PDB file of C-alpha atoms in Angstrom:
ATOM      1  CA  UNK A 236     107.678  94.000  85.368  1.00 52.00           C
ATOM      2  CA  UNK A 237     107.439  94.407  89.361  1.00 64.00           C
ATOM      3  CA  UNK A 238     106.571  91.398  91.410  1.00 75.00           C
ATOM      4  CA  UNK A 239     105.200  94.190  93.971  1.00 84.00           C
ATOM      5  CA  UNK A 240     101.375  93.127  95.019  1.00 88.00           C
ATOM      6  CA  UNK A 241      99.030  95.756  93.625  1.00 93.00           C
ATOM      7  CA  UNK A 242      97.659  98.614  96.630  1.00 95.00           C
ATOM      8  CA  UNK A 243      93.866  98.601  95.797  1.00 96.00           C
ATOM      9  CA  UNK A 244      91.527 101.444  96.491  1.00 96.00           C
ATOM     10  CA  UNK A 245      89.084 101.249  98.905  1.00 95.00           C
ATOM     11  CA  UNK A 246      85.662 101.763  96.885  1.00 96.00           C
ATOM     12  CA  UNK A 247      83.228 101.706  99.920  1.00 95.00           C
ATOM     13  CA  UNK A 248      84.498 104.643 101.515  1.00 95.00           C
ATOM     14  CA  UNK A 249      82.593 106.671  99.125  1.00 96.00           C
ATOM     15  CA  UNK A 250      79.938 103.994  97.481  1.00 96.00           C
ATOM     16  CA  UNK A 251      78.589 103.929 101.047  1.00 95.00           C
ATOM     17  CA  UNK A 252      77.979 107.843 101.368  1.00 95.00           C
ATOM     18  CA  UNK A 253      74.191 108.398 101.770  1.00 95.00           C
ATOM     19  CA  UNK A 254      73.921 111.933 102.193  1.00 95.00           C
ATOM     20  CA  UNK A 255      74.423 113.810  98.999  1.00 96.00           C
ATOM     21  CA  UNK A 256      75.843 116.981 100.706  1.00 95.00           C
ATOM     22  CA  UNK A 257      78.727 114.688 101.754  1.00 95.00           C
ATOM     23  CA  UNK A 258      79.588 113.143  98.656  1.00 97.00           C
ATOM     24  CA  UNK A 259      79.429 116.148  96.337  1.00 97.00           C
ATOM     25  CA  UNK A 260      81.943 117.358  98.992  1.00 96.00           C
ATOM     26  CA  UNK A 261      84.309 114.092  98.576  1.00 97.00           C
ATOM     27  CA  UNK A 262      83.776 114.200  94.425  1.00 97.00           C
ATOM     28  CA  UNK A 263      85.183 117.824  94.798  1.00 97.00           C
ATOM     29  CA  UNK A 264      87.810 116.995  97.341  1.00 96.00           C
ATOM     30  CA  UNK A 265      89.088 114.390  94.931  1.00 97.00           C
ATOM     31  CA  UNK A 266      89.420 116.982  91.818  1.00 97.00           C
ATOM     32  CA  UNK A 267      90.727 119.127  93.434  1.00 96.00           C
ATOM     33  CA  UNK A 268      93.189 116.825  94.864  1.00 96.00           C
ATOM     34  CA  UNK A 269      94.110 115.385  91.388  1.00 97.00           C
ATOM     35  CA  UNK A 270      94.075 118.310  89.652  1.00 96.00           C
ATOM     36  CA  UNK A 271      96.902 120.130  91.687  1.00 95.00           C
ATOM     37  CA  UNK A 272      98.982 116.481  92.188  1.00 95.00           C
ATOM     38  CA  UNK A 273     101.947 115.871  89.267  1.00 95.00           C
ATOM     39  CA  UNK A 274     100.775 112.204  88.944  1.00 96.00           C
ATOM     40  CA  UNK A 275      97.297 113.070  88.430  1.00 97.00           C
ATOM     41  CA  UNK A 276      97.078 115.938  86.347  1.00 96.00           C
ATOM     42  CA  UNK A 277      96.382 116.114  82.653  1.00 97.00           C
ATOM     43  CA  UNK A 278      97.416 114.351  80.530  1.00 96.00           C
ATOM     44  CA  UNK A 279      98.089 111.114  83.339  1.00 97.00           C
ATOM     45  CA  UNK A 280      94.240 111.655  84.184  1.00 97.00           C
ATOM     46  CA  UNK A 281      93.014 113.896  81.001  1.00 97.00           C
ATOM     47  CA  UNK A 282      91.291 117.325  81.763  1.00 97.00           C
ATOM     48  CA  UNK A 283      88.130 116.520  79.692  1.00 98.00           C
ATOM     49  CA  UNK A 284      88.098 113.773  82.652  1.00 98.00           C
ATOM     50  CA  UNK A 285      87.961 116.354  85.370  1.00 98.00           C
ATOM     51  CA  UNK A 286      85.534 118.302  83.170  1.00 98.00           C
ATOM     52  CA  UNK A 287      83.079 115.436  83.229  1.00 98.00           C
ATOM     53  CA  UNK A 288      83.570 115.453  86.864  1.00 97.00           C
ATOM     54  CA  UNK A 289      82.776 119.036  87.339  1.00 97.00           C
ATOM     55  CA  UNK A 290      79.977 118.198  85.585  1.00 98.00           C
ATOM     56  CA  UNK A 291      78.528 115.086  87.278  1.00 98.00           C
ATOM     57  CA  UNK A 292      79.250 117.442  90.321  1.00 97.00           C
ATOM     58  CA  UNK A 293      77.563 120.355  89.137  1.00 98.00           C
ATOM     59  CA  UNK A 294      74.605 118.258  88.556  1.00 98.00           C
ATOM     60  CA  UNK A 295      74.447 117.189  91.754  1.00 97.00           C
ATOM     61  CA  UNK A 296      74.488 120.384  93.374  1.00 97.00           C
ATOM     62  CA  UNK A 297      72.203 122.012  91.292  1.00 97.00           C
ATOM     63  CA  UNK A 298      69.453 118.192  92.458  1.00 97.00           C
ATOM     64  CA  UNK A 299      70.462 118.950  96.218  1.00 97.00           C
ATOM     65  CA  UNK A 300      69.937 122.850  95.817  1.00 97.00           C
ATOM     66  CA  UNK A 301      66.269 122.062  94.018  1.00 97.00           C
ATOM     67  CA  UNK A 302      64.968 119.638  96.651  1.00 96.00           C
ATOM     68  CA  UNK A 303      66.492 121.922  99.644  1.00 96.00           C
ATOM     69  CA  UNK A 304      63.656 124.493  98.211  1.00 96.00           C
ATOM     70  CA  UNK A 305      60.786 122.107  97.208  1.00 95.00           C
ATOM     71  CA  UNK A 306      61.370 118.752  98.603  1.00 95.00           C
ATOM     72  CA  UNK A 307      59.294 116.117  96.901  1.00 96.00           C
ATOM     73  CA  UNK A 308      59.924 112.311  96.183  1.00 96.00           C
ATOM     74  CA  UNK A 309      60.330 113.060  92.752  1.00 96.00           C
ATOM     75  CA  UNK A 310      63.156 115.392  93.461  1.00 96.00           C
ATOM     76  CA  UNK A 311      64.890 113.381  96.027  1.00 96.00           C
ATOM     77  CA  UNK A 312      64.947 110.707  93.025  1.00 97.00           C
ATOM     78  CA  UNK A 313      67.101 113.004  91.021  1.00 97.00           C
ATOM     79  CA  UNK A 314      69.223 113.542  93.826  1.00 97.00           C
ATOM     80  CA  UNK A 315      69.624 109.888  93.871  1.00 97.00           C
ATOM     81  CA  UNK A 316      70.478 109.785  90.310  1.00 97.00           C
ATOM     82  CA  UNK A 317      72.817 112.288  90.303  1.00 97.00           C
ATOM     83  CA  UNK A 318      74.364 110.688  93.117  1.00 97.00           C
ATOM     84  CA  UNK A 319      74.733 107.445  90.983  1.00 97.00           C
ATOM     85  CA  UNK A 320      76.510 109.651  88.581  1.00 98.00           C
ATOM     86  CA  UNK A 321      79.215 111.016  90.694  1.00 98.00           C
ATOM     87  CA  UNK A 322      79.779 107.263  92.400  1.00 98.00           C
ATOM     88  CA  UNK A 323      80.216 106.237  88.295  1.00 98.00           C
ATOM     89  CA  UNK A 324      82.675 109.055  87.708  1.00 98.00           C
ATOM     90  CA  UNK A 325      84.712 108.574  91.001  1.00 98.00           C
ATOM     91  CA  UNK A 326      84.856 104.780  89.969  1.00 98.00           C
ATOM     92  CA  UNK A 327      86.541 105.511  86.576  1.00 98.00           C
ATOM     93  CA  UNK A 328      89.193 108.039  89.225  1.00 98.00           C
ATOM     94  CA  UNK A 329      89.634 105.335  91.073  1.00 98.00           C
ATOM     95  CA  UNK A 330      90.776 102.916  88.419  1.00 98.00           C
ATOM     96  CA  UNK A 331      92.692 105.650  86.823  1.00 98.00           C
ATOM     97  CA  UNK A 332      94.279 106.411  90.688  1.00 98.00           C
ATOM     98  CA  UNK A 333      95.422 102.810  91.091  1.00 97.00           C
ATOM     99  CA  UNK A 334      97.077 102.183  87.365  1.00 97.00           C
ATOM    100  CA  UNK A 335      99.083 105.394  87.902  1.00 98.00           C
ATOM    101  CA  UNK A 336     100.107 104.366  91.810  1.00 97.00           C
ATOM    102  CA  UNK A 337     100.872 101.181  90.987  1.00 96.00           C
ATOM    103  CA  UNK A 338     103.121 101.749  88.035  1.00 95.00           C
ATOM    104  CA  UNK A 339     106.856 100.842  88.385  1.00 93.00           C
ATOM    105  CA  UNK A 340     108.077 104.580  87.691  1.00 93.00           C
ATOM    106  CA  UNK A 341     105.922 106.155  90.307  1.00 94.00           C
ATOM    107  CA  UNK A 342     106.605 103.475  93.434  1.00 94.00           C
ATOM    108  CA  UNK A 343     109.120 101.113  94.848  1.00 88.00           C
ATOM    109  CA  UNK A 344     107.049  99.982  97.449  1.00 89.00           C
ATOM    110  CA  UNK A 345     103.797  98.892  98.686  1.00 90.00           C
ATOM    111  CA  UNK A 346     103.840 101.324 101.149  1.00 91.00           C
ATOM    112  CA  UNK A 347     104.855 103.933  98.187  1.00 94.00           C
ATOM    113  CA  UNK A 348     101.967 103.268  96.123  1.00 94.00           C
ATOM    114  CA  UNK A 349      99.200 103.627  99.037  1.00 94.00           C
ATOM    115  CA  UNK A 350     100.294 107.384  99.465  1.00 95.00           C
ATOM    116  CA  UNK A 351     100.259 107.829  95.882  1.00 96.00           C
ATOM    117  CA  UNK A 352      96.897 107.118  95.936  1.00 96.00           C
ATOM    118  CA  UNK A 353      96.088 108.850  99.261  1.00 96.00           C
ATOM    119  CA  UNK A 354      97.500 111.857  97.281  1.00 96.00           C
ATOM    120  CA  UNK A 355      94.742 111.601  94.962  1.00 97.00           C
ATOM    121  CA  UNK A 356      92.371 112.137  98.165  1.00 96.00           C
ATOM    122  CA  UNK A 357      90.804 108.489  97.933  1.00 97.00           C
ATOM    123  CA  UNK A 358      91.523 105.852 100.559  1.00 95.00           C
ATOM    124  CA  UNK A 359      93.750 102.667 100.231  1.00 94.00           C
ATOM    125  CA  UNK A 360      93.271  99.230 101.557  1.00 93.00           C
ATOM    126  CA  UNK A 361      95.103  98.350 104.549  1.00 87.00           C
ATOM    127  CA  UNK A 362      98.667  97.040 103.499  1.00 84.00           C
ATOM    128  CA  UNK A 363      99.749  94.237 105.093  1.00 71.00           C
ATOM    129  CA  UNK A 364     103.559  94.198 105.480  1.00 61.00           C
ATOM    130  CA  UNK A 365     104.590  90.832 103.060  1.00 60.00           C
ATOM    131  CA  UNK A 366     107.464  88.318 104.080  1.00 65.00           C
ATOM    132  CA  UNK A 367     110.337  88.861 101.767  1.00 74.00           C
ATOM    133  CA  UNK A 368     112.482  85.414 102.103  1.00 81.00           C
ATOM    134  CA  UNK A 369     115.556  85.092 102.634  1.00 88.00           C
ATOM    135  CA  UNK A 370     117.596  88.083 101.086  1.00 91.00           C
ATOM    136  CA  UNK A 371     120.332  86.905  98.572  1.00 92.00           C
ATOM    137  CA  UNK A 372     124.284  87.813 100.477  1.00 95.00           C
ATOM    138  CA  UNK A 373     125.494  90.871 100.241  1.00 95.00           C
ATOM    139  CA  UNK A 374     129.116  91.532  98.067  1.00 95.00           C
ATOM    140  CA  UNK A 375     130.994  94.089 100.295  1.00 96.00           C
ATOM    141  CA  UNK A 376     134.198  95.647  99.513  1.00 96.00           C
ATOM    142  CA  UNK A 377     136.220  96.909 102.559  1.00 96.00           C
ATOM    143  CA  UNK A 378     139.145 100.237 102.409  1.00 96.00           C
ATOM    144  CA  UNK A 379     141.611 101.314 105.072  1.00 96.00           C
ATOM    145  CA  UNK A 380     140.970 105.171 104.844  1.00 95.00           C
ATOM    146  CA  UNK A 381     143.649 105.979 107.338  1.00 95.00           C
ATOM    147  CA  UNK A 382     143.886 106.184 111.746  1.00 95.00           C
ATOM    148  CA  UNK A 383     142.005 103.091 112.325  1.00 95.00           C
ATOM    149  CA  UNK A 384     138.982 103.917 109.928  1.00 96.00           C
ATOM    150  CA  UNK A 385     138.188 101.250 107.318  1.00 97.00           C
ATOM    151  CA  UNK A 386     135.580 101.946 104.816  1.00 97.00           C
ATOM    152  CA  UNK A 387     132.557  99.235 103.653  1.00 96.00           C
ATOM    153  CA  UNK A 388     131.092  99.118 100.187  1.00 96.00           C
ATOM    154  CA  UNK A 389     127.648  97.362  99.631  1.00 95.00           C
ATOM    155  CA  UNK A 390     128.574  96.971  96.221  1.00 94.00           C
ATOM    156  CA  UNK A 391     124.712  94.858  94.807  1.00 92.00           C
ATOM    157  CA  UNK A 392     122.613  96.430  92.414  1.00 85.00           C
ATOM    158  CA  UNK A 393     120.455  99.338  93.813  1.00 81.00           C
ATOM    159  CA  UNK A 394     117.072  96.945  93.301  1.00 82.00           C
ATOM    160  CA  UNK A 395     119.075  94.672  96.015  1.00 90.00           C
ATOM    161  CA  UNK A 396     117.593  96.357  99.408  1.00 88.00           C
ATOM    162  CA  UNK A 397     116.796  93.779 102.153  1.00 92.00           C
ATOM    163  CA  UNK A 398     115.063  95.319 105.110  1.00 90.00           C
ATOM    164  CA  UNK A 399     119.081  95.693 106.778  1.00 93.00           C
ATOM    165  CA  UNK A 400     122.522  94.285 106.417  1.00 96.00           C
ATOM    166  CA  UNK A 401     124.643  93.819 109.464  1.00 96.00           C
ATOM    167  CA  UNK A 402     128.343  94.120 108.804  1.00 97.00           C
ATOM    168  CA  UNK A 403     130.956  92.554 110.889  1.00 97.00           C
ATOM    169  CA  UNK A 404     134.844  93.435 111.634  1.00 97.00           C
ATOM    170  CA  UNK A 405     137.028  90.690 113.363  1.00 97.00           C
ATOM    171  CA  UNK A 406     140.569  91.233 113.901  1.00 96.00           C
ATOM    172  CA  UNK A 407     143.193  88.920 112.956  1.00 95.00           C
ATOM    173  CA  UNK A 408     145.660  87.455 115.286  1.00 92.00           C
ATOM    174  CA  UNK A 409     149.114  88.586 114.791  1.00 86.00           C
ATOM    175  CA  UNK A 410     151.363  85.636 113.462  1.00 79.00           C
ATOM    176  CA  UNK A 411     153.354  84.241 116.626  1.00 73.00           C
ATOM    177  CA  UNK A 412     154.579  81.629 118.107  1.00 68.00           C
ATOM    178  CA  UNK A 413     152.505  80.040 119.120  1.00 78.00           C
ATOM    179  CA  UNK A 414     150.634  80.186 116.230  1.00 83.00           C
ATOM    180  CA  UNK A 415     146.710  81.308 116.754  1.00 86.00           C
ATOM    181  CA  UNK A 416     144.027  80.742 113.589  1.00 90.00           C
ATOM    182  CA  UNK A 417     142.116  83.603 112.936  1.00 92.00           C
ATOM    183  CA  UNK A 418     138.321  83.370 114.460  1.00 93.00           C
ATOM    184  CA  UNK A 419     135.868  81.052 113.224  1.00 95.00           C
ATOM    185  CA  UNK A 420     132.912  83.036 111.887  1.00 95.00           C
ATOM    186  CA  UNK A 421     129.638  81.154 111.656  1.00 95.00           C
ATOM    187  CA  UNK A 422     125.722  82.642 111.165  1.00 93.00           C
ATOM    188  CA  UNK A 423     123.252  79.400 111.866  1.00 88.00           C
ATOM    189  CA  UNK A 424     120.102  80.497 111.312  1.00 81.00           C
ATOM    190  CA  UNK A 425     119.758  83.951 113.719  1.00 84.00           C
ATOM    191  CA  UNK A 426     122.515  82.973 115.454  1.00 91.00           C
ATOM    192  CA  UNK A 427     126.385  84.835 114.975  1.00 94.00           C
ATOM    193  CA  UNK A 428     128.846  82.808 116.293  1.00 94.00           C
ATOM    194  CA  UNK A 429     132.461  83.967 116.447  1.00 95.00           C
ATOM    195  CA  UNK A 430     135.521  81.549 118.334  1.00 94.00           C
ATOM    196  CA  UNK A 431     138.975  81.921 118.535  1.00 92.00           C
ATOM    197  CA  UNK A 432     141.799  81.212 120.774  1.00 89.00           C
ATOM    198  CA  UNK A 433     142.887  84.543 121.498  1.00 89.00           C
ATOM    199  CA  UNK A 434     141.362  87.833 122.242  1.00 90.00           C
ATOM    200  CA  UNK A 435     140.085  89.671 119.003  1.00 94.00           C
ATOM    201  CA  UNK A 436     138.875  92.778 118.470  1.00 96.00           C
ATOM    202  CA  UNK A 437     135.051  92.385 117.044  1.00 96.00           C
ATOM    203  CA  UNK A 438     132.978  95.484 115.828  1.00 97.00           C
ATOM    204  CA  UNK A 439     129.522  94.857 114.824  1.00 96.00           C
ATOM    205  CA  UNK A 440     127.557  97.509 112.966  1.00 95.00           C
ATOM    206  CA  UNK A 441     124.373  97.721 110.567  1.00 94.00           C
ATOM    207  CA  UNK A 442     122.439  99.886 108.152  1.00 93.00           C
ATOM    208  CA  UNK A 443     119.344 100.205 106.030  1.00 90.00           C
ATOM    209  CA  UNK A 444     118.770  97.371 103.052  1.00 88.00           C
ATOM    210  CA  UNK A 445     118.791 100.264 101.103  1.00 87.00           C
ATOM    211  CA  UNK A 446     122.558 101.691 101.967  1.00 88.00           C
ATOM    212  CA  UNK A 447     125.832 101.374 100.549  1.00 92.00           C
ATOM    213  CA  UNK A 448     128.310 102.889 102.445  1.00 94.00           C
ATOM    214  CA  UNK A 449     129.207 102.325 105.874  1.00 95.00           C
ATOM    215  CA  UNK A 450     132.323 103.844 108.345  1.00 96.00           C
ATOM    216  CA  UNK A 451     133.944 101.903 111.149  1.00 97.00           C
ATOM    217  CA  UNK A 452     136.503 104.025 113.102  1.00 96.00           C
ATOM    218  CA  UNK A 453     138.876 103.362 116.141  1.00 95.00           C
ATOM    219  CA  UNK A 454     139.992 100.333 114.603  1.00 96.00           C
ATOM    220  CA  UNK A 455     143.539  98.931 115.940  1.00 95.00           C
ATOM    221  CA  UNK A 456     146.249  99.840 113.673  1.00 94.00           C
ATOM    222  CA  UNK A 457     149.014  97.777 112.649  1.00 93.00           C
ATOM    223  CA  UNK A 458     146.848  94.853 112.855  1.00 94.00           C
ATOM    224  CA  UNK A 459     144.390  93.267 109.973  1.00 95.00           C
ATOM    225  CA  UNK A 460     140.837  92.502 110.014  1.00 97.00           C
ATOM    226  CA  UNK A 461     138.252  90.133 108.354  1.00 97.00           C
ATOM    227  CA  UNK A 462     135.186  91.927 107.258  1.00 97.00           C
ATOM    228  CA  UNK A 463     131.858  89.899 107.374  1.00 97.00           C
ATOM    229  CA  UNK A 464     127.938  90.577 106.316  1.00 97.00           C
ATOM    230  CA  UNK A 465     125.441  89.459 105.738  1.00 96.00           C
ATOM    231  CA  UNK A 466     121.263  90.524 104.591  1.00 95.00           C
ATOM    232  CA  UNK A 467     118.209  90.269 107.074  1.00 92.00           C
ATOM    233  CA  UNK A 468     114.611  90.828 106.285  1.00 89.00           C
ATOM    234  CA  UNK A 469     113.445  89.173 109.253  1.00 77.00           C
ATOM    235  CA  UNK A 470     114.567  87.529 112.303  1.00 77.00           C
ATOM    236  CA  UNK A 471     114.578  84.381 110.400  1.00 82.00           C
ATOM    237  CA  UNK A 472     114.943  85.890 107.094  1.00 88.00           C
ATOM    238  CA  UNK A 473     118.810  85.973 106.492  1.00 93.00           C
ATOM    239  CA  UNK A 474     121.118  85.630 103.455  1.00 94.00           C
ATOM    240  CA  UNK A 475     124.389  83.549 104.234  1.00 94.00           C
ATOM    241  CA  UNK A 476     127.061  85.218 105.566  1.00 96.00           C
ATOM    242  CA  UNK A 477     130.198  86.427 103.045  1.00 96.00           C
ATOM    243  CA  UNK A 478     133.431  85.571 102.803  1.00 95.00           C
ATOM    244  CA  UNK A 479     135.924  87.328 104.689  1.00 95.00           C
ATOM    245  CA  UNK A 480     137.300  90.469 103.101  1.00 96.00           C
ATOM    246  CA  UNK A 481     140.873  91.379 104.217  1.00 96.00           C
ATOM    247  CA  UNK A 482     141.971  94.340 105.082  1.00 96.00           C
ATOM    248  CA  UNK A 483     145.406  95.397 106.344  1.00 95.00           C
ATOM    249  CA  UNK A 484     145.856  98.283 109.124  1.00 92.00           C
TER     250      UNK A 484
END
């Protein structure tokens, strides 16, 4: 079960329709819509559904048609009333719209799941973009493919996809006298710190949450690196940074 907030429909766009030309225009815009979308055909929204909305718009027409040639209060009632019908059936679309956009299968996103339902021809409510926390650290392999090109491997699940994950090559001194550790590689908060007593080669590159591979070229050969990374959703929204992965030149 998703822990993705619901997308809603937004009801008033057509509950707040007064003129009956205009609505039996939106209830037909809507089957149509549904009718010739893969979510929302039969049998995810059933045809004798889109029958009874045929119907209810039918009806309609045939009230607006009557009063356009004899207008009289009692007629402009039925056009009410048929009215009422339509806003009934495009309810019970609605509720049918948001169960099928909202389902796990059909959206990975918030942003997924309003055009779903904008698919359908009904409106969403406004999505407000949701703080994610911290994202949990990335697990990164790192390969030596050969003329200073090195290879890194998001290797989490494909449901792990922070917003984007910054990955960070830091060469190694070369063992001499004197001897020089290798850099000190800190993340505090949104700050990347990296000290050492020599001159290192550093290469800093990110991608999308959502991708695993990623290619760092014109590396120094002969020489080995420490591969960092770490997650970011936000500018204060970061995972901790890994552990150094080796990798020889």
């Amino acid at each position: 079960m998703s822990n993705i907030r619901k997308v809603a429909v937004k009801r008033t766009i057509y509950t707040r329709i007064i003129r009956a030309s205009v609505l039996k225009k939106y209830i037909t815009d809507c089957m149509a819509s549904g009718m010739s979308w893969a979510l929302f055909m039969d049998p995810h929204i059933l045809a004798a559904y889109y029958a009874a909305g045929l119907i209810a718009q039918t009806a309609l027409n045939d009230a607006i048609n009557a009063y356009t040639l004899s207008p009289t209060k009692g007629k402009m009632e039925i056009v009410k009333a048929k009215m009422a019908l339509v806003v009934i059936w495009l309810n019970g679309y609605a509720d049918q719209v948001e169960v099928i956009s909202n389902a796990d299968a059909n959206r990975t996103t918030r942003e997924e799941a309003g055009a779903n339902i904008s698919n359908s021809f009904l409106t969403h409510q406004v999505i407000v973009a949701e703080k994610k926390g911290n994202p949990d650290m990335p697990v990164i392999t790192a390969m030596n493919t050969g003329d200073g090109n090195v290879e890194v491997e998001i290797t989490n699940g494909k449901e792990y996809q922070p917003n984007s994950i910054v990955i960070i090559a830091v060469e190694i001194p070369a063992i001499a006298e004197p001897y020089v550790a290798p850099a000190v590689v800190e993340l505090v908060k949104d700050q990347l710190s990296i000290n050492c007593k020599a001159g290192v080669h550093t290469v800093m590159m990110s991608i999308s949450g959502k991708g695993r591979l990623i290619g760092f070229s014109k590396l120094k050969t002969g020489v080995s690196y420490n591969f960092y990374a770490y997650a970011q959703n936000g500018k204060l929204q970061l995972s901790a940074l890994t552990p150094p992965v080796v990798v020889k030149m």
